[in-house]
Short mmCIF file of C-alpha atoms and ligand atoms in Angstrom, two decimals:
data_model
loop_
_atom_site.label_atom_id
_atom_site.label_comp_id
_atom_site.label_asym_id
_atom_site.label_seq_id
_atom_site.Cartn_x
_atom_site.Cartn_y
_atom_site.Cartn_z
CA MET A 1 -0.97 -7.69 24.34
CA SER A 2 -0.49 -7.82 20.61
CA PHE A 3 2.40 -6.40 18.59
CA SER A 4 4.80 -3.51 18.14
CA ILE A 5 6.67 -2.62 14.96
CA LEU A 6 10.34 -3.47 15.61
CA SER A 7 11.79 -2.28 12.29
CA THR A 8 10.99 -1.22 8.73
CA GLY A 9 12.53 -1.61 5.27
CA ARG A 10 11.72 -0.75 1.65
CA ALA A 11 12.92 -1.34 -1.90
CA LEU A 12 12.09 0.37 -5.17
CA PRO A 13 12.80 -0.65 -8.76
CA LYS A 14 15.67 1.19 -10.45
CA THR A 15 13.66 2.49 -13.40
CA VAL A 16 11.87 5.80 -12.94
CA LEU A 17 9.14 6.73 -15.42
CA THR A 18 8.36 10.46 -15.33
CA ASN A 19 5.12 12.02 -16.52
CA GLU A 20 7.04 13.58 -19.43
CA GLU A 21 8.31 10.14 -20.52
CA LEU A 22 4.79 8.70 -20.25
CA CYS A 23 3.52 11.43 -22.58
CA SER A 24 5.70 9.98 -25.37
CA PHE A 25 3.44 6.90 -25.63
CA VAL A 26 0.17 7.79 -23.82
CA ASP A 27 -2.24 10.60 -24.74
CA THR A 28 -1.78 12.61 -21.55
CA THR A 29 0.11 15.61 -20.17
CA ASP A 30 2.26 16.29 -17.13
CA GLU A 31 -0.14 19.13 -16.27
CA TRP A 32 -3.21 16.79 -16.31
CA ILE A 33 -1.55 14.12 -14.18
CA ARG A 34 -0.14 16.57 -11.61
CA SER A 35 -3.29 18.65 -11.26
CA ARG A 36 -5.70 15.66 -11.07
CA THR A 37 -3.55 13.33 -8.96
CA GLY A 38 -0.40 15.01 -7.57
CA ILE A 39 1.80 12.38 -9.28
CA GLY A 40 5.05 13.42 -10.99
CA GLN A 41 6.76 10.06 -11.56
CA ARG A 42 6.65 6.39 -10.61
CA HIS A 43 9.18 3.52 -10.30
CA ILE A 44 8.50 0.47 -12.45
CA CYS A 45 9.98 -3.05 -12.49
CA MET A 46 11.85 -3.41 -15.80
CA GLU A 47 14.65 -5.69 -14.55
CA GLU A 48 13.57 -6.76 -11.07
CA SER A 49 11.12 -9.49 -10.15
CA LEU A 50 8.64 -8.69 -7.41
CA THR A 51 10.39 -11.30 -5.28
CA ASP A 52 13.69 -9.38 -5.70
CA LEU A 53 12.06 -6.20 -4.42
CA ALA A 54 10.17 -7.83 -1.56
CA ALA A 55 13.23 -9.82 -0.42
CA GLU A 56 15.35 -6.63 -0.43
CA ALA A 57 12.77 -4.77 1.67
CA ALA A 58 12.55 -7.79 4.00
CA ARG A 59 16.33 -8.09 4.41
CA ARG A 60 16.58 -4.40 5.30
CA ALA A 61 13.82 -4.67 7.91
CA MET A 62 15.33 -7.86 9.35
CA ALA A 63 18.85 -6.36 9.52
CA SER A 64 17.49 -3.26 11.25
CA ALA A 65 15.70 -5.43 13.87
CA GLY A 66 18.68 -7.79 14.24
CA VAL A 67 16.41 -10.68 13.25
CA GLY A 68 17.68 -13.60 11.17
CA ALA A 69 15.67 -15.80 8.79
CA GLY A 70 15.67 -18.58 11.42
CA ASP A 71 14.05 -16.27 14.00
CA LEU A 72 10.88 -15.74 11.94
CA ASP A 73 7.70 -17.56 12.99
CA LEU A 74 5.55 -16.35 10.07
CA ILE A 75 5.85 -14.43 6.80
CA LEU A 76 2.79 -12.58 5.49
CA CYS A 77 2.81 -10.87 2.09
CA ALA A 78 0.15 -8.43 0.96
CA THR A 79 0.07 -8.29 -2.84
CA ILE A 80 -2.17 -8.49 -5.90
CA SER A 81 0.68 -8.61 -8.45
CA SER A 82 2.78 -11.58 -7.42
CA ASP A 83 5.37 -13.19 -9.73
CA TYR A 84 3.30 -16.40 -9.67
CA ILE A 85 -0.37 -17.26 -9.15
CA THR A 86 1.05 -20.15 -7.17
CA PRO A 87 3.24 -20.54 -5.16
CA SER A 88 2.43 -17.56 -3.00
CA HIS A 89 4.56 -14.45 -3.00
CA ALA A 90 5.31 -15.11 0.67
CA GLY A 91 6.61 -18.52 -0.42
CA THR A 92 8.99 -17.12 -3.05
CA VAL A 93 10.26 -14.51 -0.58
CA GLN A 94 10.74 -17.21 2.06
CA GLU A 95 12.98 -19.08 -0.37
CA ALA A 96 14.88 -15.90 -1.32
CA ILE A 97 15.68 -14.95 2.28
CA GLY A 98 16.36 -18.53 3.44
CA ALA A 99 13.54 -18.76 6.01
CA SER A 100 11.60 -21.92 6.85
CA CYS A 101 8.52 -20.70 8.77
CA PRO A 102 4.97 -20.78 7.39
CA ALA A 103 4.38 -18.14 4.73
CA PHE A 104 1.25 -17.06 2.92
CA ASP A 105 -0.32 -14.13 1.06
CA VAL A 106 -3.11 -11.73 1.90
CA SER A 107 -5.08 -10.44 -1.08
CA ALA A 108 -7.00 -7.29 -0.17
CA ALA A 109 -5.73 -4.79 -2.79
CA CYS A 110 -4.48 -1.41 -1.55
CA PRO A 111 -5.31 -1.90 2.16
CA GLY A 112 -3.59 -5.33 2.03
CA PHE A 113 -0.80 -4.26 4.41
CA LEU A 114 -3.33 -3.37 7.10
CA PHE A 115 -5.27 -6.61 6.47
CA ALA A 116 -1.98 -8.51 6.93
CA LEU A 117 -1.35 -6.66 10.22
CA ASP A 118 -4.80 -7.83 11.32
CA VAL A 119 -3.82 -11.46 10.60
CA ALA A 120 -0.56 -10.92 12.51
CA ASP A 121 -2.53 -9.48 15.43
CA GLY A 122 -4.40 -12.81 15.69
CA TYR A 123 -1.13 -14.81 15.76
CA PHE A 124 0.29 -12.65 18.53
CA ALA A 125 -2.98 -12.69 20.49
CA ARG A 126 -2.98 -16.51 20.40
CA GLY A 127 0.67 -16.65 21.43
CA ARG A 128 1.55 -18.37 18.14
CA ALA A 129 4.43 -16.07 17.16
CA LYS A 130 7.27 -13.95 18.54
CA ARG A 131 8.57 -12.56 15.24
CA ILE A 132 6.43 -11.95 12.15
CA LEU A 133 7.68 -10.46 8.89
CA VAL A 134 4.95 -8.53 7.06
CA ILE A 135 5.74 -7.44 3.52
CA ALA A 136 3.61 -5.48 1.06
CA ALA A 137 4.95 -5.59 -2.47
CA GLU A 138 3.39 -4.62 -5.78
CA ALA A 139 4.40 -4.58 -9.43
CA MET A 140 1.29 -2.65 -10.50
CA SER A 141 2.98 -1.90 -13.84
CA ARG A 142 2.20 -5.52 -14.83
CA LEU A 143 -1.51 -5.06 -14.30
CA MET A 144 -1.80 -1.91 -16.39
CA ASP A 145 -2.96 -1.50 -19.96
CA TRP A 146 -0.32 1.03 -20.99
CA ARG A 147 -2.71 2.30 -23.71
CA ASP A 148 -5.31 3.28 -21.10
CA ARG A 149 -4.52 6.78 -19.83
CA SER A 150 -7.26 6.62 -17.19
CA THR A 151 -5.36 3.96 -15.20
CA CYS A 152 -1.71 3.62 -16.25
CA VAL A 153 -0.68 7.10 -15.07
CA LEU A 154 -1.78 6.38 -11.50
CA PHE A 155 0.28 3.45 -10.26
CA GLY A 156 3.88 2.54 -9.45
CA ASP A 157 5.87 -0.43 -8.14
CA GLY A 158 7.64 -0.94 -4.80
CA ALA A 159 7.89 -2.96 -1.61
CA GLY A 160 7.80 -2.19 2.09
CA ALA A 161 8.35 -4.50 5.05
CA VAL A 162 8.09 -4.51 8.83
CA VAL A 163 9.24 -6.94 11.49
CA LEU A 164 6.70 -7.29 14.32
CA GLY A 165 7.23 -8.56 17.84
CA PRO A 166 4.96 -8.89 20.89
CA GLY A 167 4.20 -5.46 22.36
CA GLU A 168 1.69 -2.71 23.00
CA GLY A 169 2.15 -0.68 19.80
CA LEU A 170 -1.11 -1.66 18.13
CA ARG A 171 -3.88 0.55 19.54
CA SER A 172 -6.72 -0.17 17.09
CA LEU A 173 -7.23 -1.86 13.73
CA SER A 174 -10.29 -2.32 11.60
CA ILE A 175 -10.78 -3.97 8.19
CA ARG A 176 -13.84 -3.78 5.90
CA THR A 177 -14.97 -5.33 2.59
CA GLN A 178 -18.07 -4.31 0.61
CA GLY A 179 -18.54 -6.74 -2.26
CA ARG A 180 -18.47 -4.41 -5.30
CA THR A 181 -16.52 -5.91 -8.15
CA ASN A 182 -17.47 -3.68 -11.05
CA VAL A 183 -15.73 -0.42 -10.06
CA LEU A 184 -12.15 -1.70 -9.85
CA TYR A 185 -10.94 -5.12 -10.96
CA VAL A 186 -8.34 -7.13 -12.87
CA PRO A 187 -9.76 -10.23 -14.64
CA ALA A 188 -7.91 -13.48 -13.95
CA ALA A 189 -5.60 -14.92 -16.60
CA ARG A 190 -7.32 -17.79 -18.49
CA GLY A 191 -6.05 -21.12 -19.74
CA ASN A 192 -6.71 -22.36 -23.28
CA LEU A 193 -9.79 -24.52 -22.74
CA PRO A 194 -10.30 -26.65 -25.93
CA GLY A 195 -12.93 -25.17 -28.26
CA ARG A 196 -13.30 -21.91 -26.32
CA ALA A 197 -12.11 -18.46 -27.33
CA GLN A 198 -9.17 -17.11 -25.35
CA GLY A 199 -10.34 -15.17 -22.26
CA PRO A 200 -10.06 -11.38 -21.97
CA GLU A 201 -6.69 -9.70 -21.65
CA SER A 202 -5.87 -9.20 -18.01
CA TYR A 203 -5.60 -5.48 -17.25
CA ALA A 204 -6.87 -3.24 -14.46
CA VAL A 205 -10.28 -1.72 -15.19
CA MET A 206 -11.48 1.18 -13.05
CA ASP A 207 -14.40 3.57 -12.74
CA GLY A 208 -12.24 6.34 -11.30
CA GLN A 209 -15.05 8.59 -10.16
CA GLU A 210 -16.84 5.79 -8.27
CA VAL A 211 -13.61 4.79 -6.55
CA PHE A 212 -12.98 8.47 -5.74
CA LYS A 213 -16.40 8.81 -4.06
CA PHE A 214 -15.84 5.63 -2.03
CA ALA A 215 -12.31 6.73 -1.13
CA VAL A 216 -13.10 10.12 0.36
CA THR A 217 -15.77 8.65 2.64
CA ALA A 218 -13.69 5.58 3.56
CA MET A 219 -10.65 7.70 4.39
CA CYS A 220 -12.39 10.04 6.85
CA ARG A 221 -14.66 7.38 8.41
CA GLY A 222 -11.78 4.94 8.77
CA LEU A 223 -9.42 7.44 10.38
CA ARG A 224 -12.09 8.75 12.77
CA GLY A 225 -13.23 5.22 13.68
CA SER A 226 -9.74 3.94 14.47
CA ILE A 227 -8.83 7.05 16.47
CA ARG A 228 -12.05 6.64 18.50
CA ASP A 229 -11.47 2.87 18.94
CA ALA A 230 -8.01 3.66 20.33
CA GLY A 231 -9.62 5.93 22.94
CA LEU A 232 -7.93 8.98 21.40
CA SER A 233 -8.98 12.26 19.83
CA GLU A 234 -7.80 13.63 16.50
CA ALA A 235 -5.59 16.14 18.34
CA ASP A 236 -3.59 13.23 19.84
CA ILE A 237 -2.44 11.97 16.42
CA ASP A 238 1.17 12.84 15.55
CA TRP A 239 1.21 11.47 11.99
CA VAL A 240 -1.36 10.35 9.44
CA LEU A 241 -0.25 7.81 6.83
CA PRO A 242 -2.96 7.96 4.17
CA HIS A 243 -3.11 5.65 1.17
CA GLN A 244 -1.28 7.45 -1.65
CA ALA A 245 -3.88 7.12 -4.44
CA ASN A 246 -4.63 10.74 -5.30
CA MET A 247 -3.50 14.00 -3.69
CA ARG A 248 -7.04 15.33 -4.03
CA ILE A 249 -8.36 12.46 -1.89
CA ILE A 250 -5.70 13.22 0.75
CA GLU A 251 -6.53 16.95 0.62
CA PHE A 252 -10.19 16.13 1.12
CA ALA A 253 -9.31 14.17 4.27
CA MET A 254 -7.06 17.05 5.44
CA SER A 255 -9.96 19.48 5.06
CA LYS A 256 -12.38 17.29 7.05
CA MET A 257 -10.15 16.05 9.88
CA LYS A 258 -9.12 18.11 12.90
CA ILE A 259 -5.47 17.19 12.29
CA PRO A 260 -3.06 19.82 10.87
CA PRO A 261 -2.21 19.12 7.19
CA GLU A 262 1.53 19.08 7.96
CA ARG A 263 0.98 15.89 9.99
CA PHE A 264 -0.10 14.00 6.84
CA LEU A 265 2.86 12.06 5.39
CA ILE A 266 2.98 12.18 1.59
CA ASN A 267 5.21 10.73 -1.13
CA ILE A 268 2.73 10.39 -4.01
CA GLU A 269 4.62 12.88 -6.21
CA ARG A 270 7.69 10.58 -6.38
CA LEU A 271 6.16 7.10 -6.09
CA ALA A 272 2.51 7.27 -7.27
CA ASN A 273 0.12 4.61 -5.96
CA THR A 274 2.05 1.46 -5.05
CA SER A 275 -1.16 -0.19 -3.78
CA ALA A 276 -0.55 -2.29 -0.65
CA ALA A 277 3.07 -1.08 -0.45
CA CYS A 278 2.18 2.62 0.03
CA ILE A 279 1.93 2.63 3.82
CA PRO A 280 4.98 0.49 4.71
CA ILE A 281 7.13 2.45 2.21
CA LEU A 282 5.91 5.71 3.76
CA LEU A 283 6.69 4.32 7.23
CA ASP A 284 10.25 3.41 6.26
CA GLU A 285 10.90 6.74 4.51
CA SER A 286 9.54 8.70 7.48
CA ARG A 287 11.65 6.67 9.91
CA GLU A 288 14.76 7.30 7.79
CA GLN A 289 13.98 11.03 7.65
CA GLY A 290 13.87 11.06 11.47
CA LYS A 291 10.25 12.20 11.58
CA LEU A 292 8.93 9.38 13.77
CA LYS A 293 9.76 9.63 17.49
CA LYS A 294 9.22 6.90 20.11
CA GLY A 295 5.71 7.26 21.52
CA ASP A 296 4.29 9.00 18.41
CA LEU A 297 0.76 7.95 17.51
CA LEU A 298 0.33 7.05 13.84
CA ALA A 299 -3.08 6.85 12.15
CA MET A 300 -3.19 4.84 8.91
CA CYS A 301 -5.95 4.39 6.37
CA ALA A 302 -6.25 2.76 2.93
CA PHE A 303 -8.96 1.75 0.44
CA GLY A 304 -9.06 -0.22 -2.79
CA ALA A 305 -10.58 -2.91 -4.99
CA GLY A 306 -13.16 -5.09 -3.32
CA LEU A 307 -14.17 -2.56 -2.30
CA THR A 308 -11.89 -2.86 0.74
CA SER A 309 -10.81 -0.35 3.32
CA ALA A 310 -8.84 -0.53 6.54
CA SER A 311 -7.52 1.78 9.20
CA ALA A 312 -5.34 1.54 12.27
CA VAL A 313 -3.69 3.49 15.04
CA ILE A 314 -0.22 2.33 16.04
CA ARG A 315 2.15 3.78 18.63
CA TRP A 316 5.71 4.05 17.30
CA GLU A 317 7.95 2.08 19.65
CA ILE A 318 11.32 2.46 17.93
CA ASP A 319 13.96 4.79 19.47
O1 LIG B 1 -6.01 2.65 -4.81
C1 LIG B 1 -7.28 2.92 -5.33
C2 LIG B 1 -7.09 3.16 -6.76
N1 LIG B 1 -7.79 4.16 -7.45
C3 LIG B 1 -8.14 5.39 -7.05
O2 LIG B 1 -8.01 5.81 -5.95
C4 LIG B 1 -8.72 6.26 -8.12
C5 LIG B 1 -9.73 7.27 -7.61
N2 LIG B 1 -10.10 8.17 -8.71
C6 LIG B 1 -9.28 9.15 -9.11
O3 LIG B 1 -8.22 9.34 -8.58
C7 LIG B 1 -9.76 10.04 -10.23
O4 LIG B 1 -11.13 9.75 -10.52
C8 LIG B 1 -8.92 9.89 -11.53
C9 LIG B 1 -7.53 10.50 -11.32
C10 LIG B 1 -8.78 8.44 -11.93
C11 LIG B 1 -9.59 10.65 -12.68
O5 LIG B 1 -9.75 12.03 -12.33
P1 LIG B 1 -11.14 12.74 -12.60
O6 LIG B 1 -10.98 14.14 -12.19
O7 LIG B 1 -12.20 11.91 -11.91
O8 LIG B 1 -11.24 12.67 -14.17
P2 LIG B 1 -12.40 12.02 -15.06
O9 LIG B 1 -12.35 10.53 -15.00
O10 LIG B 1 -13.68 12.71 -14.76
O11 LIG B 1 -11.95 12.46 -16.51
C12 LIG B 1 -11.96 13.84 -16.88
C13 LIG B 1 -11.41 13.94 -18.30
C14 LIG B 1 -12.03 12.96 -19.28
O12 LIG B 1 -12.16 13.64 -20.53
P3 LIG B 1 -13.56 14.25 -20.98
O13 LIG B 1 -14.50 13.07 -21.04
O14 LIG B 1 -13.95 15.24 -19.94
O15 LIG B 1 -13.25 14.85 -22.31
C15 LIG B 1 -11.00 11.87 -19.41
O16 LIG B 1 -11.05 11.23 -20.66
O17 LIG B 1 -10.00 13.65 -18.27
C16 LIG B 1 -9.73 12.66 -19.28
N3 LIG B 1 -8.58 11.87 -18.83
C17 LIG B 1 -7.31 12.22 -19.08
N4 LIG B 1 -6.80 13.24 -19.78
C18 LIG B 1 -5.44 13.31 -19.85
C19 LIG B 1 -8.61 10.74 -18.07
N5 LIG B 1 -7.34 10.34 -17.85
C20 LIG B 1 -6.53 11.24 -18.46
C21 LIG B 1 -5.13 11.37 -18.58
N6 LIG B 1 -4.65 12.41 -19.29
N7 LIG B 1 -4.27 10.51 -18.01
#
């Protein structure tokens, strides 16, 4: 026995930046962004800290599960854009929600939420926890060079959270890392070592076409592998939750998988790529829209810097 998802929550920053608004300070067009990515707008943190967002998502998930801060045995946060390098994001959220259990971060870029679920799986399997809060929260806007049109148009900010409890919901989960730093990275911030020039500015750098090639393969292989590992066929899957990086990557997966396109859940037009937060936000939105029914089989897949990828099949256990 491992875990089931008991509840979900999400939070988005108030500020919405549309493609049209972006065009006022970046050399791009709404037509280019929509046709190459499917993105129409993104939310960005102008007033909120990432801790504010993550704590709001966490509180919503905890209220929906009827779980208090004192009931939590572990808090895991997936993020690459924390408010602090140290303490961990999980630590700042723990303080914000008044919990006292162990709390630490998982850094695995866009598939970070699924990597964190894998860590949680180990805690449940060892009988070390009854309630785990998993949060994925990203302020990608902080990592962007807003003069670089090849990256800044792609990402958005947001947070999603789930409360997990012991159960049979997890059917398969697989995580992968292929050490390839040069295609997508953000250099670390540097101190001012005496006598040395200041280090490089810290912005996301990406070879979009290389990531694209990796993504289309990772998406289809990951989904097929996790469906097979769960002892299922593609026809059994009720909903696919793909990483929301580019509509063309999702459409490629739709064309290759034997799963009807209408079973792919998509919110990229409104939210862009919120990195690790994409899948838990999509889960919470889909739950709120009444799409997910108890017993539904959900296939999830994400890819990102590392290069990392991860996929899972989870049975929805919420009424
Ligand atoms: O979570 C993982 C994160 N990353 C990804 O998943 C990214 C995967 N890659 C992609 O989604 C796509 O490769 C991009 C959307 C990043 C780029 O699309 P593309 O079709 O691969 O475009 P490209 O890089 O081949 O660029 C085509 C042209 C270039 O101009 P020239 O050299 O043909 O004159 C770019 O300079 O489009 C230009 N361009 C833009 N033009 C207007 C690049 N960005 C923009 C822009 N607005 N924002």
